[in-house]
């Protein structure tokens, strides 16, 4: 050897087969040992170095201080270099002694030495860049050590005949040092300086711990011992935080704002406009995807590498199987080869596991970031979107974008790589099959190609169904949202049944589509189950029949089967991936449409000082087909009143000042900051104090002054914990007046320059109104130096105004001071003259409930068919193994046709059985569970809705029902499939090598132990995740409702920050749950890999007794078992998490209900109540068991036809009285008797249909006007028109294009508050019942309309009993009697004149409102 020149030597790398393979004791040639084995690790490190170096330069995690560990690593690296070069100098010394060795004795130590120096440099460089544990280095030391082990073994074998003592010694030192380096590499460095609190242990974990996900074990143990809490979770990694993710996205993607054509030549024609807008949409479509790709692409690209490596390793299994079968057949082969193959199979399987889960981890983290990004972007967009654009997407749709569509993107991230990976797997599999079976593979390929278009057609169909279902779902959620928001009105009117029918009608459409999808899915299942089988069948059939000498032996059959099994996965996945991509593209479109809505132009108002300190505003927008063209100027620090009829555009005027309307032309200038008090107070779900401070810093003295001025002190005393009281969603635990005052206090506290008040005095009582005007708004109030614009209906304040604007039909008809306007004697004077006198653990019972929802017979039938299906599949493979063991006589097999026929029959029957157990059963469950949920929610008492945030309920109807509809059935199907597959595989392995019975039970135990361990923690993480998910949605809902307030106060930044924090809290729980999944999967796959190991090992041990067919069968099944185990756990945990939906839906079935809707036995006569006499006998009422009585011993008798006014301070219990009358709250003591019948004894609907109320907040539902007046279709059109006429709405309604079919928007947004109030009056007129309750009904209406309402009530309800809860005392001055309530008791009762003479509470109230 030594005399050969070294370049030639490389060419003849002496490979001696007799030395290495055909021997009982294999070894490599020294030449191979000294070249190839040395170069492998060196080449690896030099190839990795440039890429890794660049990566480290870009990703700096902070500086790590020198530690002993680091010093040791560096020292060892240098010693290794010295050892290598000692060899080199020794070689030089030898040359000087004229001993000429082969040239690689010079090359080897040189290369190794330089490589060791590089390694030492990297160790230090990593430390400076803050890498705590390095994969690149760990792998380098591992490869070096493995290569050295081979050489070491060979040196020991040949130790006796070695002479080269020096090299022997240096090599031993080298080997020991490598071992120590590898061990040191397994320990992580200390964390870099300045890390955060409770950081995620991922970065401080060692490389080994990271690839096996060992670092989460601590959390798993903790979760197993006791329930996890939010404080146990780690803080999010910096790169997963909202601000890190959303900021760059927002900067990159701001779609073209579609500018209004503002060309001077007037309007451009429609067509041109369309042309301008269309192209911009196209470009933004591309750009949204591009931007997402730019933001998340680079990290996601790593997954490509992992996926590719994993795909290649997958094919190692069948190839090793081929060798193993040959080994069993070849009795002469030395034993160690069998063990070698077994080991190889195991190592491949383990590597595959590690790589696959790194890949999944990257995908899931990307998915998580995508969701964060989408939620953040939607939230930010929602804050700047114009009102006209808001109309096009309802709250429900926007929330759906955040929940459902963001979820779609997360799902897509895990699948998207299959787009290139699946074809790659198919091509590789086909190539290997061709080698195995030759051209007959083409038969199989043909079958596959035939199946592709069938699947494609199904996918297309599924898509159309999906869109249809989404549409119905959106409608259903929108309707549910309204029902839940207006539930009080539904209960007062007893309209639940009508709306239940409306929901069920939409649901019926949805189920119809679901049914079609289910049939499709059944078809698809048939093709999927049969596809791999038909492929195998056609290939074997063609192979055997082409040529008599083609023998189907074990190697051919089982290697092909293993390959077909690999083929099965990409073929199954492709349709799923395609549908996932389709869903995501639908979502992308929805998202894009939302993100390209018009935005409010922040410059439409100029905020800032203007020279002469005025603000003025000019020619302004179109809204609800009202054209405003307005010019006016308000001097700084003045008080301006805006008065006018209902619907004349007063609120719109304020909207214009806030920049909430689309400006056609002209300009609006507002000096300084703005505070706004809307007509309908918006209250956040936070403490009272937070609501008032609204993100400003706390200033005690100012806060006290504000509370005092806004008359909130008495209310704070009443509340259970003062101003720290948590206010429910939409302010349910405050009365209307209290909400209004909180809203006012918020504005006053914020100390802006310009105040816009939209009729804040309407919802409060007269004396409170007076107090507020004096202390806050008026010339002596807190705000006396500010500019104030007040929309009002109260005339008594007008004389104190600086300027009054009178509006009619969107124009300013007059403006001037009180005196000036009176002198002009125009519309205003007229106006005045008329009115001056005026998760615990999921119990098995849930599965049982689900089965009951399906129907027990159908459930068990499905399970039975499933079993038969899998038995058929096992039988067909066992038959195949018998066939391959048929003896070969004269180069052919006997009975080929019989074998083929039976094989075919078994396979086809397997497909048909699978088809029968299709999942139509899912639909039975869906229908049943939704019906129950809806019924139970509608039957719940009012207190339930006040306690439960509507977000939770909407979530039940959208998320949980969606889960039950479309997630649970396929999961159950896959779960059962995996279970039977695992059992089948174990049976086959036991048949082949019964000794495996020793191993399978312990492995099964390990498996169960790991899974129980995991499920405990996973369930709690899931719970924490869903608990932290709700606030994201409720906060979002709240923001959408109060968006104009937020914009007016310029608080967008704070709300965005809050949203980010909430999203991060949610992801904090989501991240560990992803990792827990990976943790589990790695552990379980190792269990599966052990089964592979033992199946192969026992086959090798018992090779003399076994037929090749059985070995093939058993090992090919064991190769599949890993995938099945993984799938099984994933499915069982998916099933657990999703079945919770059933549990949650059932939860509401067990809630407390209100009384029966109608009771046959006690139902009163249809003519009841004849006279309308109402008696309260010792009546008392409380809102909840644990609260005090709101009303105490009320004894009043109201005779038929009496008109009673009920007055009292806010919170005195006026509204509670009506709640008691309608049994919204049941009596705590005493009883109410109407015409001799105790109302507690009859059904709720029987009672509520007979009493009519005009409620405090006029709520309309989206639907036609006609539906809003008469949802049960009981009345004729003439009746409806008559009631509209009496309600003074006839002119308005007949002017609408659709008349009675005019569509009301969600919440009746497209009618003004006054008009809505009149619609409520029309409802009352239609029902014509003996008892009418007016609840502060006339508060939001101007005096003229008020007068109309009062006169209508007088004339139309003459012989009825009328109870009015009054705010303006002038409305009840002519009533027969007045009840004065205070703190829940009747303090005065009598005719108004009588009470005025008594000089009591009533007198002081009358004095406040200027009636005395």
mmCIF file with all atom_site columns, C-alpha atoms in Angstrom, residues 724-887:
data_model
loop_
_atom_site.group_PDB
_atom_site.id
_atom_site.type_symbol
_atom_site.label_atom_id
_atom_site.label_alt_id
_atom_site.label_comp_id
_atom_site.label_asym_id
_atom_site.label_entity_id
_atom_site.label_seq_id
_atom_site.pdbx_PDB_ins_code
_atom_site.Cartn_x
_atom_site.Cartn_y
_atom_site.Cartn_z
_atom_site.occupancy
_atom_site.B_iso_or_equiv
_atom_site.pdbx_formal_charge
_atom_site.auth_seq_id
_atom_site.auth_comp_id
_atom_site.auth_asym_id
_atom_site.auth_atom_id
_atom_site.pdbx_PDB_model_num
ATOM 1   C CA . UNK A 1 724 ? -65.040 48.800  42.146 1.00 0.00 ? 724 UNK A CA 1
ATOM 2   C CA . UNK A 1 725 ? -68.183 46.907  41.121 1.00 0.00 ? 725 UNK A CA 1
ATOM 3   C CA . UNK A 1 726 ? -67.675 44.835  37.999 1.00 0.00 ? 726 UNK A CA 1
ATOM 4   C CA . UNK A 1 727 ? -70.228 45.910  35.398 1.00 0.00 ? 727 UNK A CA 1
ATOM 5   C CA . UNK A 1 728 ? -71.675 43.118  33.308 1.00 0.00 ? 728 UNK A CA 1
ATOM 6   C CA . UNK A 1 729 ? -71.556 42.983  29.544 1.00 0.00 ? 729 UNK A CA 1
ATOM 7   C CA . UNK A 1 730 ? -73.520 45.871  27.987 1.00 0.00 ? 730 UNK A CA 1
ATOM 8   C CA . UNK A 1 731 ? -74.002 47.198  31.520 1.00 0.00 ? 731 UNK A CA 1
ATOM 9   C CA . UNK A 1 732 ? -76.731 44.727  32.468 1.00 0.00 ? 732 UNK A CA 1
ATOM 10  C CA . UNK A 1 733 ? -76.504 45.508  36.173 1.00 0.00 ? 733 UNK A CA 1
ATOM 11  C CA . UNK A 1 734 ? -77.036 49.238  35.713 1.00 0.00 ? 734 UNK A CA 1
ATOM 12  C CA . UNK A 1 735 ? -80.334 50.933  34.947 1.00 0.00 ? 735 UNK A CA 1
ATOM 13  C CA . UNK A 1 736 ? -80.651 52.966  31.751 1.00 0.00 ? 736 UNK A CA 1
ATOM 14  C CA . UNK A 1 737 ? -80.122 56.237  33.600 1.00 0.00 ? 737 UNK A CA 1
ATOM 15  C CA . UNK A 1 738 ? -77.062 54.948  35.446 1.00 0.00 ? 738 UNK A CA 1
ATOM 16  C CA . UNK A 1 739 ? -75.458 53.817  32.204 1.00 0.00 ? 739 UNK A CA 1
ATOM 17  C CA . UNK A 1 740 ? -76.055 57.216  30.670 1.00 0.00 ? 740 UNK A CA 1
ATOM 18  C CA . UNK A 1 741 ? -74.449 58.942  33.648 1.00 0.00 ? 741 UNK A CA 1
ATOM 19  C CA . UNK A 1 742 ? -71.419 56.650  33.548 1.00 0.00 ? 742 UNK A CA 1
ATOM 20  C CA . UNK A 1 743 ? -71.041 57.436  29.868 1.00 0.00 ? 743 UNK A CA 1
ATOM 21  C CA . UNK A 1 744 ? -71.261 61.136  30.687 1.00 0.00 ? 744 UNK A CA 1
ATOM 22  C CA . UNK A 1 745 ? -68.774 60.873  33.541 1.00 0.00 ? 745 UNK A CA 1
ATOM 23  C CA . UNK A 1 746 ? -66.301 59.181  31.194 1.00 0.00 ? 746 UNK A CA 1
ATOM 24  C CA . UNK A 1 747 ? -66.474 62.141  28.830 1.00 0.00 ? 747 UNK A CA 1
ATOM 25  C CA . UNK A 1 748 ? -66.197 64.742  31.581 1.00 0.00 ? 748 UNK A CA 1
ATOM 26  C CA . UNK A 1 749 ? -63.250 62.965  33.204 1.00 0.00 ? 749 UNK A CA 1
ATOM 27  C CA . UNK A 1 750 ? -61.223 62.908  30.024 1.00 0.00 ? 750 UNK A CA 1
ATOM 28  C CA . UNK A 1 751 ? -60.947 66.714  29.981 1.00 0.00 ? 751 UNK A CA 1
ATOM 29  C CA . UNK A 1 752 ? -61.150 67.279  26.224 1.00 0.00 ? 752 UNK A CA 1
ATOM 30  C CA . UNK A 1 753 ? -61.542 70.596  24.425 1.00 0.00 ? 753 UNK A CA 1
ATOM 31  C CA . UNK A 1 754 ? -64.739 69.902  22.521 1.00 0.00 ? 754 UNK A CA 1
ATOM 32  C CA . UNK A 1 755 ? -67.696 68.016  23.953 1.00 0.00 ? 755 UNK A CA 1
ATOM 33  C CA . UNK A 1 756 ? -70.410 66.462  21.819 1.00 0.00 ? 756 UNK A CA 1
ATOM 34  C CA . UNK A 1 757 ? -73.493 65.325  23.740 1.00 0.00 ? 757 UNK A CA 1
ATOM 35  C CA . UNK A 1 758 ? -76.100 63.244  21.955 1.00 0.00 ? 758 UNK A CA 1
ATOM 36  C CA . UNK A 1 759 ? -79.132 63.737  24.141 1.00 0.00 ? 759 UNK A CA 1
ATOM 37  C CA . UNK A 1 760 ? -77.630 62.454  27.396 1.00 0.00 ? 760 UNK A CA 1
ATOM 38  C CA . UNK A 1 761 ? -80.424 63.886  29.491 1.00 0.00 ? 761 UNK A CA 1
ATOM 39  C CA . UNK A 1 762 ? -83.174 61.770  27.959 1.00 0.00 ? 762 UNK A CA 1
ATOM 40  C CA . UNK A 1 763 ? -82.595 58.588  29.924 1.00 0.00 ? 763 UNK A CA 1
ATOM 41  C CA . UNK A 1 764 ? -82.377 60.237  33.333 1.00 0.00 ? 764 UNK A CA 1
ATOM 42  C CA . UNK A 1 765 ? -85.074 61.551  35.616 1.00 0.00 ? 765 UNK A CA 1
ATOM 43  C CA . UNK A 1 766 ? -86.014 65.207  35.570 1.00 0.00 ? 766 UNK A CA 1
ATOM 44  C CA . UNK A 1 767 ? -84.359 66.200  38.824 1.00 0.00 ? 767 UNK A CA 1
ATOM 45  C CA . UNK A 1 768 ? -81.198 64.275  37.937 1.00 0.00 ? 768 UNK A CA 1
ATOM 46  C CA . UNK A 1 769 ? -81.237 65.914  34.532 1.00 0.00 ? 769 UNK A CA 1
ATOM 47  C CA . UNK A 1 770 ? -81.456 69.309  36.156 1.00 0.00 ? 770 UNK A CA 1
ATOM 48  C CA . UNK A 1 771 ? -78.565 68.481  38.503 1.00 0.00 ? 771 UNK A CA 1
ATOM 49  C CA . UNK A 1 772 ? -76.410 67.302  35.596 1.00 0.00 ? 772 UNK A CA 1
ATOM 50  C CA . UNK A 1 773 ? -77.192 70.308  33.473 1.00 0.00 ? 773 UNK A CA 1
ATOM 51  C CA . UNK A 1 774 ? -76.320 72.687  36.279 1.00 0.00 ? 774 UNK A CA 1
ATOM 52  C CA . UNK A 1 775 ? -73.231 70.848  37.480 1.00 0.00 ? 775 UNK A CA 1
ATOM 53  C CA . UNK A 1 776 ? -71.810 69.676  34.146 1.00 0.00 ? 776 UNK A CA 1
ATOM 54  C CA . UNK A 1 777 ? -73.149 71.083  30.920 1.00 0.00 ? 777 UNK A CA 1
ATOM 55  C CA . UNK A 1 778 ? -74.635 74.434  31.790 1.00 0.00 ? 778 UNK A CA 1
ATOM 56  C CA . UNK A 1 779 ? -73.000 77.869  32.120 1.00 0.00 ? 779 UNK A CA 1
ATOM 57  C CA . UNK A 1 780 ? -71.992 77.172  35.762 1.00 0.00 ? 780 UNK A CA 1
ATOM 58  C CA . UNK A 1 781 ? -70.924 73.509  35.258 1.00 0.00 ? 781 UNK A CA 1
ATOM 59  C CA . UNK A 1 782 ? -67.524 71.843  35.279 1.00 0.00 ? 782 UNK A CA 1
ATOM 60  C CA . UNK A 1 783 ? -67.284 72.287  31.525 1.00 0.00 ? 783 UNK A CA 1
ATOM 61  C CA . UNK A 1 784 ? -68.127 75.970  31.407 1.00 0.00 ? 784 UNK A CA 1
ATOM 62  C CA . UNK A 1 785 ? -64.930 76.907  29.511 1.00 0.00 ? 785 UNK A CA 1
ATOM 63  C CA . UNK A 1 786 ? -65.214 74.148  26.910 1.00 0.00 ? 786 UNK A CA 1
ATOM 64  C CA . UNK A 1 787 ? -66.948 74.097  23.567 1.00 0.00 ? 787 UNK A CA 1
ATOM 65  C CA . UNK A 1 788 ? -70.119 72.028  24.003 1.00 0.00 ? 788 UNK A CA 1
ATOM 66  C CA . UNK A 1 789 ? -72.597 70.797  21.410 1.00 0.00 ? 789 UNK A CA 1
ATOM 67  C CA . UNK A 1 790 ? -75.754 69.346  22.973 1.00 0.00 ? 790 UNK A CA 1
ATOM 68  C CA . UNK A 1 791 ? -78.501 67.542  21.099 1.00 0.00 ? 791 UNK A CA 1
ATOM 69  C CA . UNK A 1 792 ? -81.576 67.761  23.275 1.00 0.00 ? 792 UNK A CA 1
ATOM 70  C CA . UNK A 1 793 ? -85.333 67.462  23.482 1.00 0.00 ? 793 UNK A CA 1
ATOM 71  C CA . UNK A 1 794 ? -85.642 69.234  26.797 1.00 0.00 ? 794 UNK A CA 1
ATOM 72  C CA . UNK A 1 795 ? -86.862 72.783  26.284 1.00 0.00 ? 795 UNK A CA 1
ATOM 73  C CA . UNK A 1 796 ? -86.387 73.984  29.820 1.00 0.00 ? 796 UNK A CA 1
ATOM 74  C CA . UNK A 1 797 ? -82.639 74.305  29.247 1.00 0.00 ? 797 UNK A CA 1
ATOM 75  C CA . UNK A 1 798 ? -82.809 76.221  25.998 1.00 0.00 ? 798 UNK A CA 1
ATOM 76  C CA . UNK A 1 799 ? -82.816 79.765  27.463 1.00 0.00 ? 799 UNK A CA 1
ATOM 77  C CA . UNK A 1 800 ? -79.369 79.117  28.949 1.00 0.00 ? 800 UNK A CA 1
ATOM 78  C CA . UNK A 1 801 ? -77.782 78.206  25.623 1.00 0.00 ? 801 UNK A CA 1
ATOM 79  C CA . UNK A 1 802 ? -75.417 80.507  23.728 1.00 0.00 ? 802 UNK A CA 1
ATOM 80  C CA . UNK A 1 803 ? -76.609 79.311  20.345 1.00 0.00 ? 803 UNK A CA 1
ATOM 81  C CA . UNK A 1 804 ? -79.451 77.090  19.221 1.00 0.00 ? 804 UNK A CA 1
ATOM 82  C CA . UNK A 1 805 ? -79.510 75.216  15.923 1.00 0.00 ? 805 UNK A CA 1
ATOM 83  C CA . UNK A 1 806 ? -82.927 74.153  14.712 1.00 0.00 ? 806 UNK A CA 1
ATOM 84  C CA . UNK A 1 807 ? -82.780 71.280  12.245 1.00 0.00 ? 807 UNK A CA 1
ATOM 85  C CA . UNK A 1 808 ? -85.370 69.889  9.935  1.00 0.00 ? 808 UNK A CA 1
ATOM 86  C CA . UNK A 1 809 ? -84.847 67.258  7.281  1.00 0.00 ? 809 UNK A CA 1
ATOM 87  C CA . UNK A 1 810 ? -81.085 67.426  7.308  1.00 0.00 ? 810 UNK A CA 1
ATOM 88  C CA . UNK A 1 811 ? -80.911 71.181  6.964  1.00 0.00 ? 811 UNK A CA 1
ATOM 89  C CA . UNK A 1 812 ? -80.286 73.832  9.580  1.00 0.00 ? 812 UNK A CA 1
ATOM 90  C CA . UNK A 1 813 ? -83.469 75.845  9.349  1.00 0.00 ? 813 UNK A CA 1
ATOM 91  C CA . UNK A 1 814 ? -82.616 78.480  11.938 1.00 0.00 ? 814 UNK A CA 1
ATOM 92  C CA . UNK A 1 815 ? -79.826 79.342  14.276 1.00 0.00 ? 815 UNK A CA 1
ATOM 93  C CA . UNK A 1 816 ? -79.232 81.986  16.921 1.00 0.00 ? 816 UNK A CA 1
ATOM 94  C CA . UNK A 1 817 ? -79.679 82.594  20.622 1.00 0.00 ? 817 UNK A CA 1
ATOM 95  C CA . UNK A 1 818 ? -82.937 81.861  22.436 1.00 0.00 ? 818 UNK A CA 1
ATOM 96  C CA . UNK A 1 819 ? -84.032 85.504  22.340 1.00 0.00 ? 819 UNK A CA 1
ATOM 97  C CA . UNK A 1 820 ? -83.136 85.987  18.667 1.00 0.00 ? 820 UNK A CA 1
ATOM 98  C CA . UNK A 1 821 ? -85.047 82.923  17.616 1.00 0.00 ? 821 UNK A CA 1
ATOM 99  C CA . UNK A 1 822 ? -88.112 83.997  19.551 1.00 0.00 ? 822 UNK A CA 1
ATOM 100 C CA . UNK A 1 823 ? -87.955 87.406  17.841 1.00 0.00 ? 823 UNK A CA 1
ATOM 101 C CA . UNK A 1 824 ? -87.707 85.803  14.387 1.00 0.00 ? 824 UNK A CA 1
ATOM 102 C CA . UNK A 1 825 ? -90.969 84.061  15.168 1.00 0.00 ? 825 UNK A CA 1
ATOM 103 C CA . UNK A 1 826 ? -90.151 81.219  12.800 1.00 0.00 ? 826 UNK A CA 1
ATOM 104 C CA . UNK A 1 827 ? -90.192 77.465  13.156 1.00 0.00 ? 827 UNK A CA 1
ATOM 105 C CA . UNK A 1 828 ? -88.505 77.630  16.544 1.00 0.00 ? 828 UNK A CA 1
ATOM 106 C CA . UNK A 1 829 ? -91.016 79.934  18.171 1.00 0.00 ? 829 UNK A CA 1
ATOM 107 C CA . UNK A 1 830 ? -93.723 77.684  16.841 1.00 0.00 ? 830 UNK A CA 1
ATOM 108 C CA . UNK A 1 831 ? -91.938 74.658  18.268 1.00 0.00 ? 831 UNK A CA 1
ATOM 109 C CA . UNK A 1 832 ? -91.739 76.331  21.657 1.00 0.00 ? 832 UNK A CA 1
ATOM 110 C CA . UNK A 1 833 ? -95.287 77.559  21.797 1.00 0.00 ? 833 UNK A CA 1
ATOM 111 C CA . UNK A 1 834 ? -96.611 74.080  21.152 1.00 0.00 ? 834 UNK A CA 1
ATOM 112 C CA . UNK A 1 835 ? -94.536 72.512  23.867 1.00 0.00 ? 835 UNK A CA 1
ATOM 113 C CA . UNK A 1 836 ? -93.869 75.130  26.474 1.00 0.00 ? 836 UNK A CA 1
ATOM 114 C CA . UNK A 1 837 ? -96.536 73.321  28.482 1.00 0.00 ? 837 UNK A CA 1
ATOM 115 C CA . UNK A 1 838 ? -94.985 69.995  27.787 1.00 0.00 ? 838 UNK A CA 1
ATOM 116 C CA . UNK A 1 839 ? -63.230 21.247  31.588 1.00 0.00 ? 839 UNK A CA 1
ATOM 117 C CA . UNK A 1 840 ? -62.827 18.881  34.199 1.00 0.00 ? 840 UNK A CA 1
ATOM 118 C CA . UNK A 1 841 ? -62.308 15.499  32.707 1.00 0.00 ? 841 UNK A CA 1
ATOM 119 C CA . UNK A 1 842 ? -64.499 14.275  29.934 1.00 0.00 ? 842 UNK A CA 1
ATOM 120 C CA . UNK A 1 843 ? -66.774 11.649  31.378 1.00 0.00 ? 843 UNK A CA 1
ATOM 121 C CA . UNK A 1 844 ? -67.671 8.621   29.361 1.00 0.00 ? 844 UNK A CA 1
ATOM 122 C CA . UNK A 1 845 ? -71.264 9.672   29.803 1.00 0.00 ? 845 UNK A CA 1
ATOM 123 C CA . UNK A 1 846 ? -70.641 12.347  27.169 1.00 0.00 ? 846 UNK A CA 1
ATOM 124 C CA . UNK A 1 847 ? -69.880 9.693   24.567 1.00 0.00 ? 847 UNK A CA 1
ATOM 125 C CA . UNK A 1 848 ? -73.018 7.930   25.698 1.00 0.00 ? 848 UNK A CA 1
ATOM 126 C CA . UNK A 1 849 ? -74.989 11.182  25.294 1.00 0.00 ? 849 UNK A CA 1
ATOM 127 C CA . UNK A 1 850 ? -73.596 11.561  21.823 1.00 0.00 ? 850 UNK A CA 1
ATOM 128 C CA . UNK A 1 851 ? -74.582 8.017   20.928 1.00 0.00 ? 851 UNK A CA 1
ATOM 129 C CA . UNK A 1 852 ? -78.049 8.643   22.304 1.00 0.00 ? 852 UNK A CA 1
ATOM 130 C CA . UNK A 1 853 ? -78.261 11.769  20.178 1.00 0.00 ? 853 UNK A CA 1
ATOM 131 C CA . UNK A 1 854 ? -77.511 9.600   17.157 1.00 0.00 ? 854 UNK A CA 1
ATOM 132 C CA . UNK A 1 855 ? -79.751 6.747   18.238 1.00 0.00 ? 855 UNK A CA 1
ATOM 133 C CA . UNK A 1 856 ? -78.311 3.654   19.918 1.00 0.00 ? 856 UNK A CA 1
ATOM 134 C CA . UNK A 1 857 ? -79.279 1.139   17.241 1.00 0.00 ? 857 UNK A CA 1
ATOM 135 C CA . UNK A 1 858 ? -77.607 3.122   14.483 1.00 0.00 ? 858 UNK A CA 1
ATOM 136 C CA . UNK A 1 859 ? -74.505 3.690   16.614 1.00 0.00 ? 859 UNK A CA 1
ATOM 137 C CA . UNK A 1 860 ? -73.932 0.014   17.323 1.00 0.00 ? 860 UNK A CA 1
ATOM 138 C CA . UNK A 1 861 ? -74.709 -0.966  13.752 1.00 0.00 ? 861 UNK A CA 1
ATOM 139 C CA . UNK A 1 862 ? -72.027 1.464   12.503 1.00 0.00 ? 862 UNK A CA 1
ATOM 140 C CA . UNK A 1 863 ? -69.453 0.048   14.916 1.00 0.00 ? 863 UNK A CA 1
ATOM 141 C CA . UNK A 1 864 ? -70.243 -3.517  13.880 1.00 0.00 ? 864 UNK A CA 1
ATOM 142 C CA . UNK A 1 865 ? -69.910 -2.727  10.159 1.00 0.00 ? 865 UNK A CA 1
ATOM 143 C CA . UNK A 1 866 ? -66.626 -1.016  10.883 1.00 0.00 ? 866 UNK A CA 1
ATOM 144 C CA . UNK A 1 867 ? -65.305 -4.134  12.538 1.00 0.00 ? 867 UNK A CA 1
ATOM 145 C CA . UNK A 1 868 ? -66.321 -6.354  9.645  1.00 0.00 ? 868 UNK A CA 1
ATOM 146 C CA . UNK A 1 869 ? -64.577 -3.972  7.290  1.00 0.00 ? 869 UNK A CA 1
ATOM 147 C CA . UNK A 1 870 ? -61.272 -4.363  9.151  1.00 0.00 ? 870 UNK A CA 1
ATOM 148 C CA . UNK A 1 871 ? -61.620 -8.133  9.526  1.00 0.00 ? 871 UNK A CA 1
ATOM 149 C CA . UNK A 1 872 ? -61.985 -8.351  5.750  1.00 0.00 ? 872 UNK A CA 1
ATOM 150 C CA . UNK A 1 873 ? -58.846 -6.298  5.294  1.00 0.00 ? 873 UNK A CA 1
ATOM 151 C CA . UNK A 1 874 ? -56.795 -8.510  7.660  1.00 0.00 ? 874 UNK A CA 1
ATOM 152 C CA . UNK A 1 875 ? -58.100 -11.632 5.977  1.00 0.00 ? 875 UNK A CA 1
ATOM 153 C CA . UNK A 1 876 ? -57.074 -10.414 2.540  1.00 0.00 ? 876 UNK A CA 1
ATOM 154 C CA . UNK A 1 877 ? -53.489 -9.796  3.667  1.00 0.00 ? 877 UNK A CA 1
ATOM 155 C CA . UNK A 1 878 ? -53.252 -13.123 5.481  1.00 0.00 ? 878 UNK A CA 1
ATOM 156 C CA . UNK A 1 879 ? -54.493 -14.843 2.331  1.00 0.00 ? 879 UNK A CA 1
ATOM 157 C CA . UNK A 1 880 ? -51.744 -13.059 0.443  1.00 0.00 ? 880 UNK A CA 1
ATOM 158 C CA . UNK A 1 881 ? -49.080 -14.461 2.768  1.00 0.00 ? 881 UNK A CA 1
ATOM 159 C CA . UNK A 1 882 ? -50.443 -17.987 2.260  1.00 0.00 ? 882 UNK A CA 1
ATOM 160 C CA . UNK A 1 883 ? -50.357 -17.426 -1.495 1.00 0.00 ? 883 UNK A CA 1
ATOM 161 C CA . UNK A 1 884 ? -46.719 -16.322 -1.457 1.00 0.00 ? 884 UNK A CA 1
ATOM 162 C CA . UNK A 1 885 ? -45.761 -19.468 0.451  1.00 0.00 ? 885 UNK A CA 1
ATOM 163 C CA . UNK A 1 886 ? -47.250 -21.711 -2.246 1.00 0.00 ? 886 UNK A CA 1
ATOM 164 C CA . UNK A 1 887 ? -44.443 -24.005 -3.443 1.00 0.00 ? 887 UNK A CA 1
#
